[in-house]
């Protein structure tokens, strides 16, 4: 059984890694908030569009991480490197298809989605640069899956620090035209992120060469193996679909706000989104740890310990996120001022931020339980839970934004519904024990 101390030791580096990575989003939002409201709102839409593509690779890597964790628990180390190599080869081929497709779509198709011509132009300007980072981002998620799967997460902290530092310096240079660089605005934010992804990949490659036993983990043989790739896809495809569906509805949320509520509500929603990404970092770190430890525990033949492990992680996640939310709730205007110096925009963001904070406890527990479902290898079941939840989520979103034209604050109550549904379904499933005979 993993002790609380061991859980925190695995989670902490991942937490710092996520923190450093999400600081990139904070810096982008803070810088672009000084450029203008259009750029601030457009960065939310463009960012979600990019993430929608990125989640294909991320879902594949999460399926890979489950397999790596299971093989690590079984002490079948040589197959781990094989999983990583086949994952990188597959995602490289996928990136080679997606980059030209998205480059074309960002110029000719995506502008048709937006009511505001200024928003459409800014989104296109961002994506024509940002999409080139997808190849490096896909490689990075496989490296991350490797280190998470073998429960050696310290390297993720250092990698994220390198990535954050590169991105911050280049954001300052390319958005505003400092250090002799061209003044590129929102396009500069996108290019800075691409270069940061490249720096991250180079860091992982150098670290692997210097610190990992290639023979032990099977990295010494690099060749295309379709049977291994198919085995990964058998687990990953449901997570890939799940992530695309989830991000697709997230994109729909921002499109509804832009189309039916306007540019100012979109700017408010982007600020709240940035808080969402930062404040949920502890819960996300513990959720990823849940996935890894559940898979390792099952691989070691200790299935009866799984539910107890998940309950302890859920309690830890709940306690941490409640403290974080309370700290932000005390001084909301001070923290919102990080993103904008417009007093009216700050005032408009306070109530939506409070609504978001009230959803975080459900996020903390629901995220851990839902990750545990995937960690058992039952990714098909996790996809079904996601799809059922999305039916209610989209219906509710349409009702309050499109039909009722409610405020941004009311719109954010969609997160309460989403996480309560996933929390209940995941809890019932884990208690049922139906997952215990799943072999991968």
mmCIF file of N, CA and C in Angstrom, residues 290-380:
data_model
loop_
_atom_site.group_PDB
_atom_site.id
_atom_site.type_symbol
_atom_site.label_atom_id
_atom_site.label_comp_id
_atom_site.label_asym_id
_atom_site.label_seq_id
_atom_site.Cartn_x
_atom_site.Cartn_y
_atom_site.Cartn_z
ATOM 1 N N UNK A 290 -3.147 9.293 -9.225
ATOM 2 C CA UNK A 290 -4.147 8.232 -9.044
ATOM 3 C C UNK A 290 -4.089 7.260 -10.204
ATOM 4 N N UNK A 291 -4.058 7.783 -11.421
ATOM 5 C CA UNK A 291 -3.992 6.947 -12.613
ATOM 6 C C UNK A 291 -2.790 6.009 -12.558
ATOM 7 N N UNK A 292 -1.622 6.583 -12.256
ATOM 8 C CA UNK A 292 -0.381 5.808 -12.214
ATOM 9 C C UNK A 292 -0.394 4.763 -11.099
ATOM 10 N N UNK A 293 -0.777 5.174 -9.893
ATOM 11 C CA UNK A 293 -0.712 4.261 -8.751
ATOM 12 C C UNK A 293 -1.755 3.152 -8.836
ATOM 13 N N UNK A 294 -2.927 3.456 -9.381
ATOM 14 C CA UNK A 294 -3.933 2.414 -9.580
ATOM 15 C C UNK A 294 -3.406 1.371 -10.557
ATOM 16 N N UNK A 295 -2.813 1.832 -11.655
ATOM 17 C CA UNK A 295 -2.279 0.906 -12.650
ATOM 18 C C UNK A 295 -1.132 0.070 -12.072
ATOM 19 N N UNK A 296 -0.224 0.718 -11.336
ATOM 20 C CA UNK A 296 0.886 -0.015 -10.706
ATOM 21 C C UNK A 296 0.384 -1.007 -9.673
ATOM 22 N N UNK A 297 -0.605 -0.612 -8.882
ATOM 23 C CA UNK A 297 -1.144 -1.484 -7.830
ATOM 24 C C UNK A 297 -1.802 -2.723 -8.426
ATOM 25 N N UNK A 298 -2.565 -2.533 -9.495
ATOM 26 C CA UNK A 298 -3.189 -3.682 -10.159
ATOM 27 C C UNK A 298 -2.124 -4.574 -10.777
ATOM 28 N N UNK A 299 -1.108 -3.962 -11.401
ATOM 29 C CA UNK A 299 -0.027 -4.744 -11.999
ATOM 30 C C UNK A 299 0.729 -5.581 -10.982
ATOM 31 N N UNK A 300 0.805 -5.089 -9.737
ATOM 32 C CA UNK A 300 1.484 -5.828 -8.668
ATOM 33 C C UNK A 300 0.570 -6.862 -8.019
ATOM 34 N N UNK A 301 -0.667 -6.989 -8.520
ATOM 35 C CA UNK A 301 -1.586 -8.005 -8.002
ATOM 36 C C UNK A 301 -2.294 -7.628 -6.721
ATOM 37 N N UNK A 302 -2.387 -6.309 -6.411
ATOM 38 C CA UNK A 302 -3.010 -5.876 -5.150
ATOM 39 C C UNK A 302 -4.323 -5.130 -5.437
ATOM 40 N N UNK A 303 -5.219 -5.764 -6.153
ATOM 41 C CA UNK A 303 -6.464 -5.122 -6.556
ATOM 42 C C UNK A 303 -7.334 -4.690 -5.375
ATOM 43 N N UNK A 304 -7.293 -5.455 -4.290
ATOM 44 C CA UNK A 304 -8.134 -5.137 -3.136
ATOM 45 C C UNK A 304 -7.735 -3.829 -2.458
ATOM 46 N N UNK A 305 -6.552 -3.312 -2.753
ATOM 47 C CA UNK A 305 -6.096 -2.071 -2.134
ATOM 48 C C UNK A 305 -6.478 -0.830 -2.935
ATOM 49 N N UNK A 306 -7.024 -1.033 -4.124
ATOM 50 C CA UNK A 306 -7.252 0.096 -5.042
ATOM 51 C C UNK A 306 -8.243 1.103 -4.490
ATOM 52 N N UNK A 307 -9.417 0.649 -4.050
ATOM 53 C CA UNK A 307 -10.451 1.604 -3.643
ATOM 54 C C UNK A 307 -10.022 2.404 -2.418
ATOM 55 N N UNK A 308 -9.342 1.754 -1.497
ATOM 56 C CA UNK A 308 -8.830 2.464 -0.316
ATOM 57 C C UNK A 308 -7.816 3.529 -0.728
ATOM 58 N N UNK A 309 -6.963 3.195 -1.680
ATOM 59 C CA UNK A 309 -5.977 4.143 -2.194
ATOM 60 C C UNK A 309 -6.664 5.353 -2.824
ATOM 61 N N UNK A 310 -7.676 5.107 -3.635
ATOM 62 C CA UNK A 310 -8.379 6.195 -4.328
ATOM 63 C C UNK A 310 -9.092 7.107 -3.323
ATOM 64 N N UNK A 311 -9.683 6.529 -2.290
ATOM 65 C CA UNK A 311 -10.360 7.341 -1.278
ATOM 66 C C UNK A 311 -9.381 8.273 -0.574
ATOM 67 N N UNK A 312 -8.195 7.768 -0.251
ATOM 68 C CA UNK A 312 -7.212 8.606 0.444
ATOM 69 C C UNK A 312 -6.731 9.745 -0.448
ATOM 70 N N UNK A 313 -6.495 9.448 -1.717
ATOM 71 C CA UNK A 313 -6.061 10.508 -2.628
ATOM 72 C C UNK A 313 -7.167 11.545 -2.813
ATOM 73 N N UNK A 314 -8.415 11.094 -2.897
ATOM 74 C CA UNK A 314 -9.546 12.017 -3.054
ATOM 75 C C UNK A 314 -9.647 12.967 -1.870
ATOM 76 N N UNK A 315 -9.460 12.445 -0.656
ATOM 77 C CA UNK A 315 -9.520 13.300 0.535
ATOM 78 C C UNK A 315 -8.392 14.339 0.522
ATOM 79 N N UNK A 316 -7.209 13.896 0.140
ATOM 80 C CA UNK A 316 -6.080 14.820 0.069
ATOM 81 C C UNK A 316 -6.351 15.919 -0.950
ATOM 82 N N UNK A 317 -6.869 15.544 -2.110
ATOM 83 C CA UNK A 317 -7.159 16.505 -3.169
ATOM 84 C C UNK A 317 -8.209 17.513 -2.710
ATOM 85 N N UNK A 318 -9.251 17.028 -2.054
ATOM 86 C CA UNK A 318 -10.325 17.909 -1.562
ATOM 87 C C UNK A 318 -9.783 18.922 -0.559
ATOM 88 N N UNK A 319 -8.996 18.448 0.393
ATOM 89 C CA UNK A 319 -8.474 19.337 1.437
ATOM 90 C C UNK A 319 -7.585 20.427 0.851
ATOM 91 N N UNK A 320 -6.719 20.059 -0.076
ATOM 92 C CA UNK A 320 -5.794 21.026 -0.669
ATOM 93 C C UNK A 320 -6.532 22.071 -1.482
ATOM 94 N N UNK A 321 -7.490 21.629 -2.299
ATOM 95 C CA UNK A 321 -8.149 22.587 -3.200
ATOM 96 C C UNK A 321 -9.086 23.518 -2.448
ATOM 97 N N UNK A 322 -9.660 23.071 -1.334
ATOM 98 C CA UNK A 322 -10.496 23.961 -0.525
ATOM 99 C C UNK A 322 -9.650 25.087 0.064
ATOM 100 N N UNK A 323 -8.461 24.765 0.545
ATOM 101 C CA UNK A 323 -7.563 25.786 1.094
ATOM 102 C C UNK A 323 -7.166 26.781 0.001
ATOM 103 N N UNK A 324 -6.828 26.271 -1.173
ATOM 104 C CA UNK A 324 -6.437 27.135 -2.301
ATOM 105 C C UNK A 324 -7.588 28.070 -2.681
ATOM 106 N N UNK A 325 -8.793 27.525 -2.784
ATOM 107 C CA UNK A 325 -9.955 28.330 -3.169
ATOM 108 C C UNK A 325 -10.246 29.421 -2.147
ATOM 109 N N UNK A 326 -10.135 29.107 -0.862
ATOM 110 C CA UNK A 326 -10.385 30.092 0.188
ATOM 111 C C UNK A 326 -9.374 31.227 0.134
ATOM 112 N N UNK A 327 -8.131 30.910 -0.149
ATOM 113 C CA UNK A 327 -7.090 31.951 -0.240
ATOM 114 C C UNK A 327 -7.410 32.942 -1.360
ATOM 115 N N UNK A 328 -7.868 32.443 -2.504
ATOM 116 C CA UNK A 328 -8.213 33.322 -3.623
ATOM 117 C C UNK A 328 -9.474 34.127 -3.307
ATOM 118 N N UNK A 329 -10.434 33.499 -2.635
ATOM 119 C CA UNK A 329 -11.709 34.157 -2.342
ATOM 120 C C UNK A 329 -11.556 35.364 -1.425
ATOM 121 N N UNK A 330 -10.511 35.399 -0.632
ATOM 122 C CA UNK A 330 -10.319 36.504 0.313
ATOM 123 C C UNK A 330 -9.952 37.799 -0.412
ATOM 124 N N UNK A 331 -9.114 37.706 -1.440
ATOM 125 C CA UNK A 331 -8.651 38.903 -2.168
ATOM 126 C C UNK A 331 -8.874 38.736 -3.675
ATOM 127 N N UNK A 332 -10.117 38.652 -4.130
ATOM 128 C CA UNK A 332 -10.352 38.362 -5.550
ATOM 129 C C UNK A 332 -9.844 39.439 -6.495
ATOM 130 N N UNK A 333 -10.051 40.710 -6.161
ATOM 131 C CA UNK A 333 -9.653 41.778 -7.078
ATOM 132 C C UNK A 333 -8.134 41.863 -7.223
ATOM 133 N N UNK A 334 -7.437 41.586 -6.145
ATOM 134 C CA UNK A 334 -5.972 41.636 -6.194
ATOM 135 C C UNK A 334 -5.423 40.580 -7.150
ATOM 136 N N UNK A 335 -5.989 39.371 -7.128
ATOM 137 C CA UNK A 335 -5.474 38.325 -8.016
ATOM 138 C C UNK A 335 -5.951 38.526 -9.455
ATOM 139 N N UNK A 336 -7.158 39.071 -9.638
ATOM 140 C CA UNK A 336 -7.638 39.348 -10.998
ATOM 141 C C UNK A 336 -6.767 40.413 -11.664
ATOM 142 N N UNK A 337 -6.240 41.332 -10.860
ATOM 143 C CA UNK A 337 -5.405 42.412 -11.391
ATOM 144 C C UNK A 337 -4.121 41.894 -12.032
ATOM 145 N N UNK A 338 -3.770 40.645 -11.782
ATOM 146 C CA UNK A 338 -2.621 40.040 -12.458
ATOM 147 C C UNK A 338 -2.854 40.023 -13.972
ATOM 148 N N UNK A 339 -4.116 39.865 -14.370
ATOM 149 C CA UNK A 339 -4.455 39.672 -15.773
ATOM 150 C C UNK A 339 -4.834 40.955 -16.503
ATOM 151 N N UNK A 340 -5.310 41.947 -15.790
ATOM 152 C CA UNK A 340 -5.747 43.174 -16.460
ATOM 153 C C UNK A 340 -5.662 44.349 -15.495
ATOM 154 N N UNK A 341 -5.412 45.539 -16.044
ATOM 155 C CA UNK A 341 -5.409 46.755 -15.226
ATOM 156 C C UNK A 341 -6.654 47.603 -15.483
ATOM 157 N N UNK A 342 -7.661 47.007 -16.134
ATOM 158 C CA UNK A 342 -8.925 47.695 -16.412
ATOM 159 C C UNK A 342 -9.866 47.501 -15.222
ATOM 160 N N UNK A 343 -10.187 48.560 -14.451
ATOM 161 C CA UNK A 343 -11.024 48.419 -13.252
ATOM 162 C C UNK A 343 -12.395 47.812 -13.537
ATOM 163 N N UNK A 344 -13.024 48.191 -14.654
ATOM 164 C CA UNK A 344 -14.354 47.661 -14.956
ATOM 165 C C UNK A 344 -14.297 46.173 -15.300
ATOM 166 N N UNK A 345 -13.228 45.761 -15.988
ATOM 167 C CA UNK A 345 -13.066 44.345 -16.312
ATOM 168 C C UNK A 345 -12.812 43.536 -15.043
ATOM 169 N N UNK A 346 -12.048 44.100 -14.127
ATOM 170 C CA UNK A 346 -11.810 43.444 -12.839
ATOM 171 C C UNK A 346 -13.128 43.250 -12.096
ATOM 172 N N UNK A 347 -13.951 44.310 -12.028
ATOM 173 C CA UNK A 347 -15.239 44.228 -11.332
ATOM 174 C C UNK A 347 -16.151 43.174 -11.962
ATOM 175 N N UNK A 348 -16.155 43.112 -13.287
ATOM 176 C CA UNK A 348 -17.024 42.154 -13.980
ATOM 177 C C UNK A 348 -16.597 40.702 -13.760
ATOM 178 N N UNK A 349 -15.332 40.502 -13.374
ATOM 179 C CA UNK A 349 -14.796 39.142 -13.236
ATOM 180 C C UNK A 349 -14.998 38.560 -11.843
ATOM 181 N N UNK A 350 -15.260 39.382 -10.844
ATOM 182 C CA UNK A 350 -15.304 38.917 -9.450
ATOM 183 C C UNK A 350 -16.360 37.835 -9.234
ATOM 184 N N UNK A 351 -17.606 38.081 -9.617
ATOM 185 C CA UNK A 351 -18.674 37.107 -9.358
ATOM 186 C C UNK A 351 -18.464 35.809 -10.143
ATOM 187 N N UNK A 352 -18.121 35.844 -11.444
ATOM 188 C CA UNK A 352 -17.816 34.589 -12.131
ATOM 189 C C UNK A 352 -16.692 33.799 -11.460
ATOM 190 N N UNK A 353 -15.706 34.514 -10.911
ATOM 191 C CA UNK A 353 -14.618 33.828 -10.221
ATOM 192 C C UNK A 353 -15.129 33.107 -8.980
ATOM 193 N N UNK A 354 -16.016 33.748 -8.217
ATOM 194 C CA UNK A 354 -16.594 33.091 -7.036
ATOM 195 C C UNK A 354 -17.383 31.838 -7.436
ATOM 196 N N UNK A 355 -18.100 31.916 -8.546
ATOM 197 C CA UNK A 355 -18.848 30.744 -9.013
ATOM 198 C C UNK A 355 -17.887 29.597 -9.332
ATOM 199 N N UNK A 356 -16.785 29.922 -10.006
ATOM 200 C CA UNK A 356 -15.780 28.901 -10.307
ATOM 201 C C UNK A 356 -15.231 28.280 -9.027
ATOM 202 N N UNK A 357 -14.900 29.109 -8.044
ATOM 203 C CA UNK A 357 -14.333 28.605 -6.793
ATOM 204 C C UNK A 357 -15.264 27.602 -6.120
ATOM 205 N N UNK A 358 -16.566 27.830 -6.226
ATOM 206 C CA UNK A 358 -17.524 26.927 -5.585
ATOM 207 C C UNK A 358 -17.601 25.572 -6.282
ATOM 208 N N UNK A 359 -17.106 25.493 -7.524
ATOM 209 C CA UNK A 359 -17.113 24.217 -8.256
ATOM 210 C C UNK A 359 -15.873 23.373 -7.978
ATOM 211 N N UNK A 360 -14.826 23.982 -7.440
ATOM 212 C CA UNK A 360 -13.544 23.290 -7.305
ATOM 213 C C UNK A 360 -13.574 22.065 -6.377
ATOM 214 N N UNK A 361 -14.315 22.078 -5.256
ATOM 215 C CA UNK A 361 -14.362 20.863 -4.431
ATOM 216 C C UNK A 361 -14.899 19.652 -5.197
ATOM 217 N N UNK A 362 -15.899 19.860 -6.050
ATOM 218 C CA UNK A 362 -16.426 18.755 -6.854
ATOM 219 C C UNK A 362 -15.372 18.286 -7.861
ATOM 220 N N UNK A 363 -14.620 19.242 -8.413
ATOM 221 C CA UNK A 363 -13.548 18.923 -9.352
ATOM 222 C C UNK A 363 -12.497 18.033 -8.683
ATOM 223 N N UNK A 364 -12.120 18.378 -7.467
ATOM 224 C CA UNK A 364 -11.024 17.677 -6.797
ATOM 225 C C UNK A 364 -11.333 16.198 -6.590
ATOM 226 N N UNK A 365 -12.538 15.896 -6.123
ATOM 227 C CA UNK A 365 -12.914 14.509 -5.868
ATOM 228 C C UNK A 365 -13.289 13.801 -7.163
ATOM 229 N N UNK A 366 -14.070 14.470 -8.014
ATOM 230 C CA UNK A 366 -14.486 13.864 -9.271
ATOM 231 C C UNK A 366 -13.307 13.528 -10.167
ATOM 232 N N UNK A 367 -12.296 14.413 -10.197
ATOM 233 C CA UNK A 367 -11.125 14.166 -11.029
ATOM 234 C C UNK A 367 -10.347 12.939 -10.593
ATOM 235 N N UNK A 368 -10.179 12.771 -9.281
ATOM 236 C CA UNK A 368 -9.444 11.611 -8.761
ATOM 237 C C UNK A 368 -10.187 10.313 -9.055
ATOM 238 N N UNK A 369 -11.498 10.309 -8.818
ATOM 239 C CA UNK A 369 -12.289 9.099 -9.050
ATOM 240 C C UNK A 369 -12.327 8.739 -10.529
ATOM 241 N N UNK A 370 -12.485 9.750 -11.388
ATOM 242 C CA UNK A 370 -12.558 9.498 -12.826
ATOM 243 C C UNK A 370 -11.216 8.990 -13.353
ATOM 244 N N UNK A 371 -10.112 9.534 -12.846
ATOM 245 C CA UNK A 371 -8.781 9.049 -13.245
ATOM 246 C C UNK A 371 -8.568 7.608 -12.797
ATOM 247 N N UNK A 372 -9.139 7.252 -11.654
ATOM 248 C CA UNK A 372 -9.023 5.873 -11.168
ATOM 249 C C UNK A 372 -9.728 4.899 -12.105
ATOM 250 N N UNK A 373 -10.873 5.312 -12.664
ATOM 251 C CA UNK A 373 -11.585 4.458 -13.625
ATOM 252 C C UNK A 373 -10.690 4.172 -14.828
ATOM 253 N N UNK A 374 -10.047 5.213 -15.361
ATOM 254 C CA UNK A 374 -9.130 5.016 -16.489
ATOM 255 C C UNK A 374 -7.924 4.190 -16.071
ATOM 256 N N UNK A 375 -7.429 4.413 -14.849
ATOM 257 C CA UNK A 375 -6.260 3.697 -14.357
ATOM 258 C C UNK A 375 -6.465 2.196 -14.258
ATOM 259 N N UNK A 376 -7.708 1.752 -14.119
ATOM 260 C CA UNK A 376 -7.982 0.314 -14.078
ATOM 261 C C UNK A 376 -7.857 -0.329 -15.461
ATOM 262 N N UNK A 377 -7.710 0.509 -16.499
ATOM 263 C CA UNK A 377 -7.640 -0.005 -17.865
ATOM 264 C C UNK A 377 -8.971 -0.009 -18.571
ATOM 265 N N UNK A 378 -10.045 0.362 -17.862
ATOM 266 C CA UNK A 378 -11.385 0.372 -18.450
ATOM 267 C C UNK A 378 -11.672 1.727 -19.099
ATOM 268 N N UNK A 379 -10.903 2.044 -20.119
ATOM 269 C CA UNK A 379 -11.038 3.347 -20.768
ATOM 270 C C UNK A 379 -12.338 3.457 -21.563
ATOM 271 N N UNK A 380 -12.887 2.325 -21.995
ATOM 272 C CA UNK A 380 -14.176 2.352 -22.693
ATOM 273 C C UNK A 380 -15.278 2.829 -21.739
#
